[in-house]
Short mmCIF file of C-alpha atoms in Angstrom, two decimals:
data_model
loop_
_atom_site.label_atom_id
_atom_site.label_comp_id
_atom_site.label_asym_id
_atom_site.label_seq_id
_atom_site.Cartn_x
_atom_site.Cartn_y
_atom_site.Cartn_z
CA UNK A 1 128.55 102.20 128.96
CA UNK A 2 126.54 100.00 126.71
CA UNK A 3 124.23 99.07 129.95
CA UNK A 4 123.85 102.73 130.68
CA UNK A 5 122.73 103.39 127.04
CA UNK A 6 120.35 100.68 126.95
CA UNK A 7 118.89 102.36 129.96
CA UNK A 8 118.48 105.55 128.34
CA UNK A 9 116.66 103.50 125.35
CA UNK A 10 114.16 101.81 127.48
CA UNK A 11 113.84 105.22 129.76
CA UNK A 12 112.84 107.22 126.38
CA UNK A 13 110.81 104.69 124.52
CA UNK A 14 108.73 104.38 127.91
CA UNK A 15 108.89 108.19 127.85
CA UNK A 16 107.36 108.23 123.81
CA UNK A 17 104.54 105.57 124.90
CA UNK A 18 103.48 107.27 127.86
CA UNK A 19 103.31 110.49 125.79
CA UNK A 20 101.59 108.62 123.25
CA UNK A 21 99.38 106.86 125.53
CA UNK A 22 98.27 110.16 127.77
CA UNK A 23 99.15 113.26 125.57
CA UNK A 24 95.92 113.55 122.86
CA UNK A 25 96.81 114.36 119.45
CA UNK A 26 93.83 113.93 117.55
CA UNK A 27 95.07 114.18 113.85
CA UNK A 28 98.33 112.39 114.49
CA UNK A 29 96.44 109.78 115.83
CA UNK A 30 94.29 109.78 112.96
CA UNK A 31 97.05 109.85 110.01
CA UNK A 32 98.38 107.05 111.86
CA UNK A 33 95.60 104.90 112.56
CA UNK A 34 94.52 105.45 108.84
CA UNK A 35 98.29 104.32 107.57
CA UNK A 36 97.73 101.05 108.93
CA UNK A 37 93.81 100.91 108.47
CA UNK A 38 95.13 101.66 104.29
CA UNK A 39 97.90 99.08 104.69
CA UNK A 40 95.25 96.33 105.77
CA UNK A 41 92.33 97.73 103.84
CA UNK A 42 93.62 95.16 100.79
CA UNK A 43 94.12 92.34 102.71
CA UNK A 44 90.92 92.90 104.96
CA UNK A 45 88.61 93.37 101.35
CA UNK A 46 90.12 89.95 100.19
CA UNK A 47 89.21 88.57 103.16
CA UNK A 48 85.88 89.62 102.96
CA UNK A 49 85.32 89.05 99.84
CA UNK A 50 86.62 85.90 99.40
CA UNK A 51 84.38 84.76 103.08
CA UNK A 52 81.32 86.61 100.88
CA UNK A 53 82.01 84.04 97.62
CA UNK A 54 82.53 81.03 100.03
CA UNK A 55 78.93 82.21 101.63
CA UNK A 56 77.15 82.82 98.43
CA UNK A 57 78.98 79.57 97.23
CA UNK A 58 77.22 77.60 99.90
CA UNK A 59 74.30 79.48 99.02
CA UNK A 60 74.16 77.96 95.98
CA UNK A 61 74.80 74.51 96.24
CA UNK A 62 71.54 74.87 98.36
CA UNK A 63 70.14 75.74 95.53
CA UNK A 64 69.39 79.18 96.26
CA UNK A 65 71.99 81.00 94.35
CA UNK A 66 70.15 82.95 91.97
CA UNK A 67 68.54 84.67 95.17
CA UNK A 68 71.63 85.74 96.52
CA UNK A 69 72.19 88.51 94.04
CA UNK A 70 68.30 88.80 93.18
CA UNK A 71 68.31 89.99 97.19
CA UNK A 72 70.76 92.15 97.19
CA UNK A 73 69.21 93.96 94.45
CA UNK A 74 66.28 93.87 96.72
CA UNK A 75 67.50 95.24 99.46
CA UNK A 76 69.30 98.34 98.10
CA UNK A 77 65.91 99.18 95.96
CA UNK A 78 63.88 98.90 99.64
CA UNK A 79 66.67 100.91 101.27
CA UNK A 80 65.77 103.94 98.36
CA UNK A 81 62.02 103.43 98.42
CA UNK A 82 62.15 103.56 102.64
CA UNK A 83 64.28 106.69 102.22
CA UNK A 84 61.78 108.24 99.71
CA UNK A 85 59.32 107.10 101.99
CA UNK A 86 60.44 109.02 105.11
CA UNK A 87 61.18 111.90 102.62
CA UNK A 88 57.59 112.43 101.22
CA UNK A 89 56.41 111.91 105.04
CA UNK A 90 58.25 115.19 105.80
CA UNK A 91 56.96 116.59 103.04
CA UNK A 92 53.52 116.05 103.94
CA UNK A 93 54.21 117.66 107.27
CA UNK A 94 55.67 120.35 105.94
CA UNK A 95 52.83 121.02 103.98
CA UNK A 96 50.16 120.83 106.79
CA UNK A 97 52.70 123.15 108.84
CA UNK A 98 52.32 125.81 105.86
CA UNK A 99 49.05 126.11 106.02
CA UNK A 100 49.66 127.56 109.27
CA UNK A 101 52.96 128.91 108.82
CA UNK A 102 54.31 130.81 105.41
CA UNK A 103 58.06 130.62 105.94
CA UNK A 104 59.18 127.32 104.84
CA UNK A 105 62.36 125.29 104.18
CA UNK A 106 62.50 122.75 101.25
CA UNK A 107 63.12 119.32 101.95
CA UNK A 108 65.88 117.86 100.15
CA UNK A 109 66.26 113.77 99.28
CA UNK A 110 69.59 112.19 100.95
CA UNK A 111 72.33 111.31 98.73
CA UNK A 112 73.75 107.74 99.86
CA UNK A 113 77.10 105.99 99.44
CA UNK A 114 76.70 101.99 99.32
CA UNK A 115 79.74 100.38 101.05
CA UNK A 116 80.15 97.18 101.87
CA UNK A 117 81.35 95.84 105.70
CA UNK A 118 84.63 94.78 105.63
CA UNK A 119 85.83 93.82 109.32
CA UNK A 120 84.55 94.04 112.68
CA UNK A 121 86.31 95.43 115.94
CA UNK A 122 89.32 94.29 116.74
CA UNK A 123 89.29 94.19 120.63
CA UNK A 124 85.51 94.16 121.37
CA UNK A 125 85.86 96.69 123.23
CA UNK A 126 83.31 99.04 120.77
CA UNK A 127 80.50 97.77 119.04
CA UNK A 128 81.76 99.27 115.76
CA UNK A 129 82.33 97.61 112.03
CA UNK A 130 85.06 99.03 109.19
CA UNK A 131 83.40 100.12 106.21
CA UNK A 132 85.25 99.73 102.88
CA UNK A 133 85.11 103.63 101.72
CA UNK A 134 86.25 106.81 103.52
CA UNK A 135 87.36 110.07 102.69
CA UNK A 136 87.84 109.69 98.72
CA UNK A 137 84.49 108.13 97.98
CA UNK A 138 82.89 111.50 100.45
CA UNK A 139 82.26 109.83 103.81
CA UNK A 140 82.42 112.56 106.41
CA UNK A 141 82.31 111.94 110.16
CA UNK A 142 79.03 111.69 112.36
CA UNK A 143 76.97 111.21 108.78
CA UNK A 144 73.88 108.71 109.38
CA UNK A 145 74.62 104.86 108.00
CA UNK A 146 71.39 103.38 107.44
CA UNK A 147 70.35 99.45 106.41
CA UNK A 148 67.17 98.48 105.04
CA UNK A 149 65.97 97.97 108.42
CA UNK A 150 66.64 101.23 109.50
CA UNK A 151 69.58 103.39 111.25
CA UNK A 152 72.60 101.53 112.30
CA UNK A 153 74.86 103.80 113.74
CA UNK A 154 77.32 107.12 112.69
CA UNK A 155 80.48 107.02 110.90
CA UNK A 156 83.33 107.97 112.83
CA UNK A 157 87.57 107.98 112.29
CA UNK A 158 87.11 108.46 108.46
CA UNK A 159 90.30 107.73 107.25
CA UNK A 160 91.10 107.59 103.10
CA UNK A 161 90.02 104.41 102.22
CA UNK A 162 87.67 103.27 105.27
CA UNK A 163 85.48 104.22 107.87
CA UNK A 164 84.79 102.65 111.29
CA UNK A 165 81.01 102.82 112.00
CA UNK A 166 80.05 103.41 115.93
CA UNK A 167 76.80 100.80 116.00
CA UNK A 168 73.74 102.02 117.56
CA UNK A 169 73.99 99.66 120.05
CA UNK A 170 77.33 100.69 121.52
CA UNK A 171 77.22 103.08 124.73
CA UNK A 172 79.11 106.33 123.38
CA UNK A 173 76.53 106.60 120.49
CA UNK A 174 73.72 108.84 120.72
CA UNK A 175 71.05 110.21 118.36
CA UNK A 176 68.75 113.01 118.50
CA UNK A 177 65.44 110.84 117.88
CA UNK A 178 61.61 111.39 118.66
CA UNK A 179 58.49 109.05 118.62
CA UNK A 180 56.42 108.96 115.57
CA UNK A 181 53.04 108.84 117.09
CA UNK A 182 53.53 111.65 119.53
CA UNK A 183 55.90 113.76 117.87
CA UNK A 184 57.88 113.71 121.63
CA UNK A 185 61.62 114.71 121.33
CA UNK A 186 64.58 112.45 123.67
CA UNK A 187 67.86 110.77 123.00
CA UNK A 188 68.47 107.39 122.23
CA UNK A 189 71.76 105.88 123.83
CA UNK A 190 73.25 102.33 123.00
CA UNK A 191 73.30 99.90 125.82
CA UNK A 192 75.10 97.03 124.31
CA UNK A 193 73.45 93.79 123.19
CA UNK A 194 71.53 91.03 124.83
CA UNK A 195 72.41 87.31 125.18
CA UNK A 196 71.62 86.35 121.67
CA UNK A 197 73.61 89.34 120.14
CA UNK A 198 70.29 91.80 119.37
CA UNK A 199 71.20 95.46 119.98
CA UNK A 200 69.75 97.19 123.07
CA UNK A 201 69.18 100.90 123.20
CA UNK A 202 67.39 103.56 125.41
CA UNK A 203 65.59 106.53 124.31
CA UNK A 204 66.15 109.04 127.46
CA UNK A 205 64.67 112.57 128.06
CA UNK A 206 61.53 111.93 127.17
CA UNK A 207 58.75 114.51 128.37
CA UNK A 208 57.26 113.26 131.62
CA UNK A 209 53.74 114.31 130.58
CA UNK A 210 53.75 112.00 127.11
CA UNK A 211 52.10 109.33 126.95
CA UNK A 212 54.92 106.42 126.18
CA UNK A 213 53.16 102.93 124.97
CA UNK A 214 54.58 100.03 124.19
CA UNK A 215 55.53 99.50 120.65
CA UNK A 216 55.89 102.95 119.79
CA UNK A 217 57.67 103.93 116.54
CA UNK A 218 61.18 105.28 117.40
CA UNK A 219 62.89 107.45 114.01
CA UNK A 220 65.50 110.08 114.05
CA UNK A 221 64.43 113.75 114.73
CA UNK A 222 66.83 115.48 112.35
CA UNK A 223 68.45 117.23 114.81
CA UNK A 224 71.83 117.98 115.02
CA UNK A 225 73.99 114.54 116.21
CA UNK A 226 77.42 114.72 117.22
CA UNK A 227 77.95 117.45 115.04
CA UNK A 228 76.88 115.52 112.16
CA UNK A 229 73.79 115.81 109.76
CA UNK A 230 70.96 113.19 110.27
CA UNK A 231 67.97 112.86 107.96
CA UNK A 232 64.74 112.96 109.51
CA UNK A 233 62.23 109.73 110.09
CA UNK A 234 64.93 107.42 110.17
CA UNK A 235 63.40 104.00 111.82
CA UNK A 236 65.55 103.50 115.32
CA UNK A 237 63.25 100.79 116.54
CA UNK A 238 60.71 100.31 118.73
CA UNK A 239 59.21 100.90 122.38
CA UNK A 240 59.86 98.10 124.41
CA UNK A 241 59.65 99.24 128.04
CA UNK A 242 58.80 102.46 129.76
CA UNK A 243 60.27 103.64 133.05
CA UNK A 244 60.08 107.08 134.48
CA UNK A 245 63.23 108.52 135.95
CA UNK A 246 64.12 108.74 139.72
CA UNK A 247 64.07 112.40 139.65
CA UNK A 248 60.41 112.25 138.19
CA UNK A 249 61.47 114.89 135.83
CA UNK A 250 62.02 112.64 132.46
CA UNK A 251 60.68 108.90 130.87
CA UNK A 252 62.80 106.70 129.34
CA UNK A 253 62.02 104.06 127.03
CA UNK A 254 64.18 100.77 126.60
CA UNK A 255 63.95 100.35 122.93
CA UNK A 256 64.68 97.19 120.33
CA UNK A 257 66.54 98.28 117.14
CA UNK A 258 65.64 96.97 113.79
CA UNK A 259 68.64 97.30 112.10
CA UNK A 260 71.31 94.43 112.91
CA UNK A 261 74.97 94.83 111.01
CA UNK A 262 76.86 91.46 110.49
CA UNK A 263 79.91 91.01 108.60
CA UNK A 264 78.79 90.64 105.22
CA UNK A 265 76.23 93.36 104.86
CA UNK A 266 75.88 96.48 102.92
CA UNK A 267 75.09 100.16 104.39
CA UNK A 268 74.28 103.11 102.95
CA UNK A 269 76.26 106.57 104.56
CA UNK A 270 74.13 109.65 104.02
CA UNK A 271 76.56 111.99 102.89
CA UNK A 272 76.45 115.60 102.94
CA UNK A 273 73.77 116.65 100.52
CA UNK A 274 71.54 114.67 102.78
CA UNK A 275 71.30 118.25 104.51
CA UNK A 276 68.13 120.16 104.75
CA UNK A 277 68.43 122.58 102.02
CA UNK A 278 67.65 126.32 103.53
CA UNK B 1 115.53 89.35 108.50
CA UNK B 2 113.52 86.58 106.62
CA UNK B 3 112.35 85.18 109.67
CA UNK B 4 111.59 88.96 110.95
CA UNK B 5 109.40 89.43 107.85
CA UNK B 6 107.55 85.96 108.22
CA UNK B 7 106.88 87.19 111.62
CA UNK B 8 105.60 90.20 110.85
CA UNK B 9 103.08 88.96 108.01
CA UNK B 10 102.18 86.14 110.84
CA UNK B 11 101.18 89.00 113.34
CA UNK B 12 99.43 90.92 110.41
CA UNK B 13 97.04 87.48 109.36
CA UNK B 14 96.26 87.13 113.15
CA UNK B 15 95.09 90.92 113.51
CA UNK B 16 93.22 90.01 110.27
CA UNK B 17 91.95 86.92 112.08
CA UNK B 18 91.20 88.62 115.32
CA UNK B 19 89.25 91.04 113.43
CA UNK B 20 87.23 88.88 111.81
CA UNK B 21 86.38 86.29 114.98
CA UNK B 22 82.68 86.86 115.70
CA UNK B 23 82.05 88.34 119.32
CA UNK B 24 80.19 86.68 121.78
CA UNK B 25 77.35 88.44 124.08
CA UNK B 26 78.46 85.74 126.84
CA UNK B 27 81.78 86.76 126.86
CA UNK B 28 80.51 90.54 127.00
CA UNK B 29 81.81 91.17 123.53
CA UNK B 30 85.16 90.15 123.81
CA UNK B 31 87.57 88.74 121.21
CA UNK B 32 90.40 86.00 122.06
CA UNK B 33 93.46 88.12 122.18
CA UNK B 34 95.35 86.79 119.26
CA UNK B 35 97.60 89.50 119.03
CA UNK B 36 98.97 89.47 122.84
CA UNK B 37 99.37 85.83 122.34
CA UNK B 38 101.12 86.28 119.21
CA UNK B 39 103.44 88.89 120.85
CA UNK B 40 104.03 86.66 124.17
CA UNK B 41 104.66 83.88 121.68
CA UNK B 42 107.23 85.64 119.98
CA UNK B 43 108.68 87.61 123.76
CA UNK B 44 109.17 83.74 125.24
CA UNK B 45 110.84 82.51 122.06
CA UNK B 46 112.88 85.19 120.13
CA UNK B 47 115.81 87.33 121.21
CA UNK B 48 115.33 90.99 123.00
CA UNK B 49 115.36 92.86 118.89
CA UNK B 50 112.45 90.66 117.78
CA UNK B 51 110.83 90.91 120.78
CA UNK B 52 110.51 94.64 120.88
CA UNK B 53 109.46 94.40 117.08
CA UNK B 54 106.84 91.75 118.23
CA UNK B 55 105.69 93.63 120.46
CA UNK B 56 105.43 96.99 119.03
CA UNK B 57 104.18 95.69 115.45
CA UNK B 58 101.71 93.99 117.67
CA UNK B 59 100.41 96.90 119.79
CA UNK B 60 99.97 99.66 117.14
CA UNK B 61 98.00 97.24 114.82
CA UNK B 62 95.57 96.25 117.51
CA UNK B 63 95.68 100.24 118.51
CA UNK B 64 95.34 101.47 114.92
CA UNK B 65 92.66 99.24 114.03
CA UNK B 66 90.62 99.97 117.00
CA UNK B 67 88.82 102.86 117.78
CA UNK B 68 89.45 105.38 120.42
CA UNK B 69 93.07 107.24 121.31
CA UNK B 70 96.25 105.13 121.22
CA UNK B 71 96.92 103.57 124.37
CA UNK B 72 95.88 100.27 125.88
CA UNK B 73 97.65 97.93 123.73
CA UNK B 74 100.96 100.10 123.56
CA UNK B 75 101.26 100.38 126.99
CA UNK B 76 100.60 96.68 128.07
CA UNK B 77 102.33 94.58 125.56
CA UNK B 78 105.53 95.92 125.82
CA UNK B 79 105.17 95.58 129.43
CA UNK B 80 103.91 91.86 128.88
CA UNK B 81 106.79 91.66 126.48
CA UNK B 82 109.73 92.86 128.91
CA UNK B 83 108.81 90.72 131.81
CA UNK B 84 107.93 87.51 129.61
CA UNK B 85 111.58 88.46 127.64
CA UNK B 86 113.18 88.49 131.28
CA UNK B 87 111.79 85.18 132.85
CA UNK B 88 111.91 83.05 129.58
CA UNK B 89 114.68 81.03 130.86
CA UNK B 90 113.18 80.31 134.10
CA UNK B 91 109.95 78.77 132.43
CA UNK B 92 109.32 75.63 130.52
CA UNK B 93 107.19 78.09 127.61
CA UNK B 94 106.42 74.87 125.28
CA UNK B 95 104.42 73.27 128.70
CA UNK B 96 100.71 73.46 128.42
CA UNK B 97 100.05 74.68 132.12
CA UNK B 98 102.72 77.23 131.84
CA UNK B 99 100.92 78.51 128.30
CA UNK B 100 97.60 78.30 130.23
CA UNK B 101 98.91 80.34 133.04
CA UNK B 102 100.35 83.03 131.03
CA UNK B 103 97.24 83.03 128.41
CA UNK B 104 95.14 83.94 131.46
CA UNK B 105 97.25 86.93 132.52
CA UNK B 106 97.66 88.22 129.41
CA UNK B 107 94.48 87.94 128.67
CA UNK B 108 93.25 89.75 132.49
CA UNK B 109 96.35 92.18 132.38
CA UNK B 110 95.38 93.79 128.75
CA UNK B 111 92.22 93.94 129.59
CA UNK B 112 92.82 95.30 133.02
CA UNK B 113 95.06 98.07 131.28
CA UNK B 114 92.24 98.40 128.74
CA UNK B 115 89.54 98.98 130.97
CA UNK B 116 91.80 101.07 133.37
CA UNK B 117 92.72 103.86 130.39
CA UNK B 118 89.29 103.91 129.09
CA UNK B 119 87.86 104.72 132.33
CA UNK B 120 90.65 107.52 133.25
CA UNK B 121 90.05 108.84 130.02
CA UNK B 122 86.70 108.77 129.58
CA UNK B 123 85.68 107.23 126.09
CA UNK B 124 83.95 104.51 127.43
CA UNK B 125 81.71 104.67 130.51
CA UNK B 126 82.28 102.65 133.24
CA UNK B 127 80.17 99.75 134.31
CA UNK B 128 80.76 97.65 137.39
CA UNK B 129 78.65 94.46 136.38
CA UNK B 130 79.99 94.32 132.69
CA UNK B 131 83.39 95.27 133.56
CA UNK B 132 83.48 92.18 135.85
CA UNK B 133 82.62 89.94 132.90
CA UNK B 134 84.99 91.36 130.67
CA UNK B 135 87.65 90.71 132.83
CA UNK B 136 86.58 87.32 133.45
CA UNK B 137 86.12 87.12 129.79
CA UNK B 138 89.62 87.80 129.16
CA UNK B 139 91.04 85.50 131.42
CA UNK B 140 89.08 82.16 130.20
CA UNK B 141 89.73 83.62 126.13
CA UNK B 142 93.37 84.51 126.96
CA UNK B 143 93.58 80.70 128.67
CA UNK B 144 92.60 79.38 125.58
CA UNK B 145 94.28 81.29 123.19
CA UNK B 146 97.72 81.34 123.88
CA UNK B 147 98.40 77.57 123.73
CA UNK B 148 96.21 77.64 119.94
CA UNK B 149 97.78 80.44 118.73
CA UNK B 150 101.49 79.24 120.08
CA UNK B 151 101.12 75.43 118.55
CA UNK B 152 99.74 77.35 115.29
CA UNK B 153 102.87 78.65 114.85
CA UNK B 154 104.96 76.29 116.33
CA UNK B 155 103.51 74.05 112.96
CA UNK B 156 103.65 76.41 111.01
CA UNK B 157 107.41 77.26 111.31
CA UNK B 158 108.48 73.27 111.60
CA UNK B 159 106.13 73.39 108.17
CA UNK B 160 108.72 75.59 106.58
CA UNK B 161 111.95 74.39 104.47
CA UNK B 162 114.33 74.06 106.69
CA UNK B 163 117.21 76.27 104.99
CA UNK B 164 120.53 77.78 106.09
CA UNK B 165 119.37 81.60 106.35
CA UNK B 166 115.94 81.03 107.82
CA UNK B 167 116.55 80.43 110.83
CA UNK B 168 113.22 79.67 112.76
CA UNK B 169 114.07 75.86 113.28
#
């Protein structure tokens, strides 16, 4: 008796994980995932923060301390004067497009939400960070995070207190981009990261007929992403190869992002009132 | 159940841990996998209701604080578990060769498992050349992981008073 109920034990939890395991239910999955992502978010903060104060410790007994903070200050003032930056830019192109055109949209600025980075993927599997805000501080899913060297990837499995950021670099993210120069529209796909840990990415789709060079300006087009909102003139990176594809209908460009995420750093989510205004 | 609990915040500081390891382009991105070790550690050592507990604390932590669908760490720990639970008399689990063996196929299997589900499923796309790496990857990581992670705690619980109640001497 007892054997045969142990049998029906292991029979049904097998059952439950391979229900689990090949049944999809998105928002079970993610009330779950974000139970134990809040559980952890304490202890994973506390890490990080405490790993931050040892840094900016050892910072300091080199005797550059003061420019820790002084930095950091920096860098978020760059991040809002590059975002300004790539605002007024549309706004200049808007204007020359009105002298042709009399319907026009306004441009809006971005809001942005600092976060910190607290923790890094688990497996390795995904090139993807945890930031330290979610849902209650207004993340959304597929909203642009940005550095100060330019886009680093889209939010994704917002849960209430953190978000998991899908890096640039990984394969499964793709953004609606264009080059600066030429004005040419593609898509720019992650391909993972080199030997010494730089992201790789490739811009595909690019008009055969454009003229590609080297060291091309990448930035975000604005389109549409994922579903999500990106602002426009976002740096991506820049040209680093160009190949035309088999079919001889497309170019592709292999391209060298700017923006590198490491455990300690700060990023900035666009959040909704980033949209264009219409 | 005070031995439970310590085992429990042990597997939660190691998913902390695991998190928080850097990755390593040569290893195409991998981490060590301080979690299967942790719950082969506990599958070789502990009694079949701590070993499911391992196991399952074990799995949804590295599946909840990864991203994609549950999956490839419920389905192959407790596998790893219930086969490591069944053979743990018949091995010498303190020996380093036999915690070198078993670090290397838990490190191939999960990954196999991993690679396997992502690819039927389609949230990751598949690649031949980095696929091969990974699974090397695992192997060599797993190899070395399991006999850290097991002497780790090993210490750790010898560390401990050794009261009536505890029960981990």
């Amino acid at each position: 008796m007892v054997l045969r109920n142990k049998k029906i034990i292991y029979a049904a939890a097998i059952g439950l994980a391979l229900i689990v395991v090949f049944v999809p239910f998105p928002s079970l999955t993610l009330k779950g995932k974000g139970a134990v992502r809040g559980v952890m978010a304490p202890a994973e903060r506390g890490a990080s923060s405490l790993w931050q104060r040892l840094s900016e410790a050892t910072a300091a007994v080199r005797g550059i301390g003061g420019a820790v903070e002084k930095s950091r200050e920096l860098s978020h003032e760059l991040v809002r004067m590059q975002s300004e930056l790539n605002r007024l830019r549309d706004v200049e192109n808007d204007n020359i497009r009105l002298q042709r055109v009399l319907d026009f949209k306004e441009a809006s600025s971005h809001d942005m939400i600092p976060c910190d980075v607290v923790s890094r993927n688990i497996s390795g599997w995904w090139n993807t960070v945890r930031i330290g805000k979610g849902l209650k501080a207004g993340i959304q899913e597929n909203r642009a995070v940005i550095s100060p060297d330019g886009l680093v990837g889209r939010t994704t499995e917002v849960a209430a207190q953190t978000s998991e950021v899908l890096l640039l670099s990984d394969p499964a993210c793709r953004v609606s981009a264009k080059l600066g120069r030429i004005n040419v529209f593609g898509l720019v796909r992650g391909t993972g990261s080199t030997l010494k840990g730089h992201p790789k990415a490739r811009m595909e789709f690019i008009n055969k007929d454009a003229e590609v060079k080297v060291g091309d300006e990448v930035v975000t087009s604005g389109l549409s992403s994922a579903g999500g909102e990106f602002p426009k003139g976002v740096h991506i990176g820049y040209v680093e190869k160009v190949y035309r594809d088999k079919s001889g209908l497309f170019q592709y460009a292999e391209i060298i992002p700017r923006a590198t995420v490491g455990l300690l750093d700060y990023v900035f989510v666009v959040s909704e009132a980033g949209k264009e205004a219409k | 159940m005070k031995r439970r609990i310590l085992m429990l915040l042990t597997i939660a500081a190691g998913a902390l841990l695991q998190q928080f390891l850097p990755t390593w382009p040569i290893f195409g991105g991998m981490k060590p996998p301080i979690l299967a070790a942790m719950a082969l550690h506990y599958a070789l050592r502990r009694n079949n209701k701590d070993m499911w507990l391992a196991v399952f604390v074990a799995a949804i932590m590295q599946d909840s604080l990864d991203l994609g669908a549950y999956g490839p760490a419920l389905l192959a720990f407790p596998i790893m578990g219930l086969l490591a639970n069944r053979i743990r008399n018949e091995v010498f689990s303190d020996g380093l060769v036999s915690q070198l063996c078993f670090g290397a196929i838990i490190g191939l299997f999960t990954a196999f498992i991993t690679l396997l589900l992502y690819t039927v499923t389609g949230q990751r796309p598949f690649h031949f050349g980095l696929s091969v790496i990974r699974l090397f990857s695992a192997f060599w990581l797993g190899m070395t992981t399991l006999p850290l992670v097991s002497y780790a705690i090993s210490r750790m619980e010898a560390a401990l008073p050794k009261r009536r109640g505890y029960g981990w001497q």
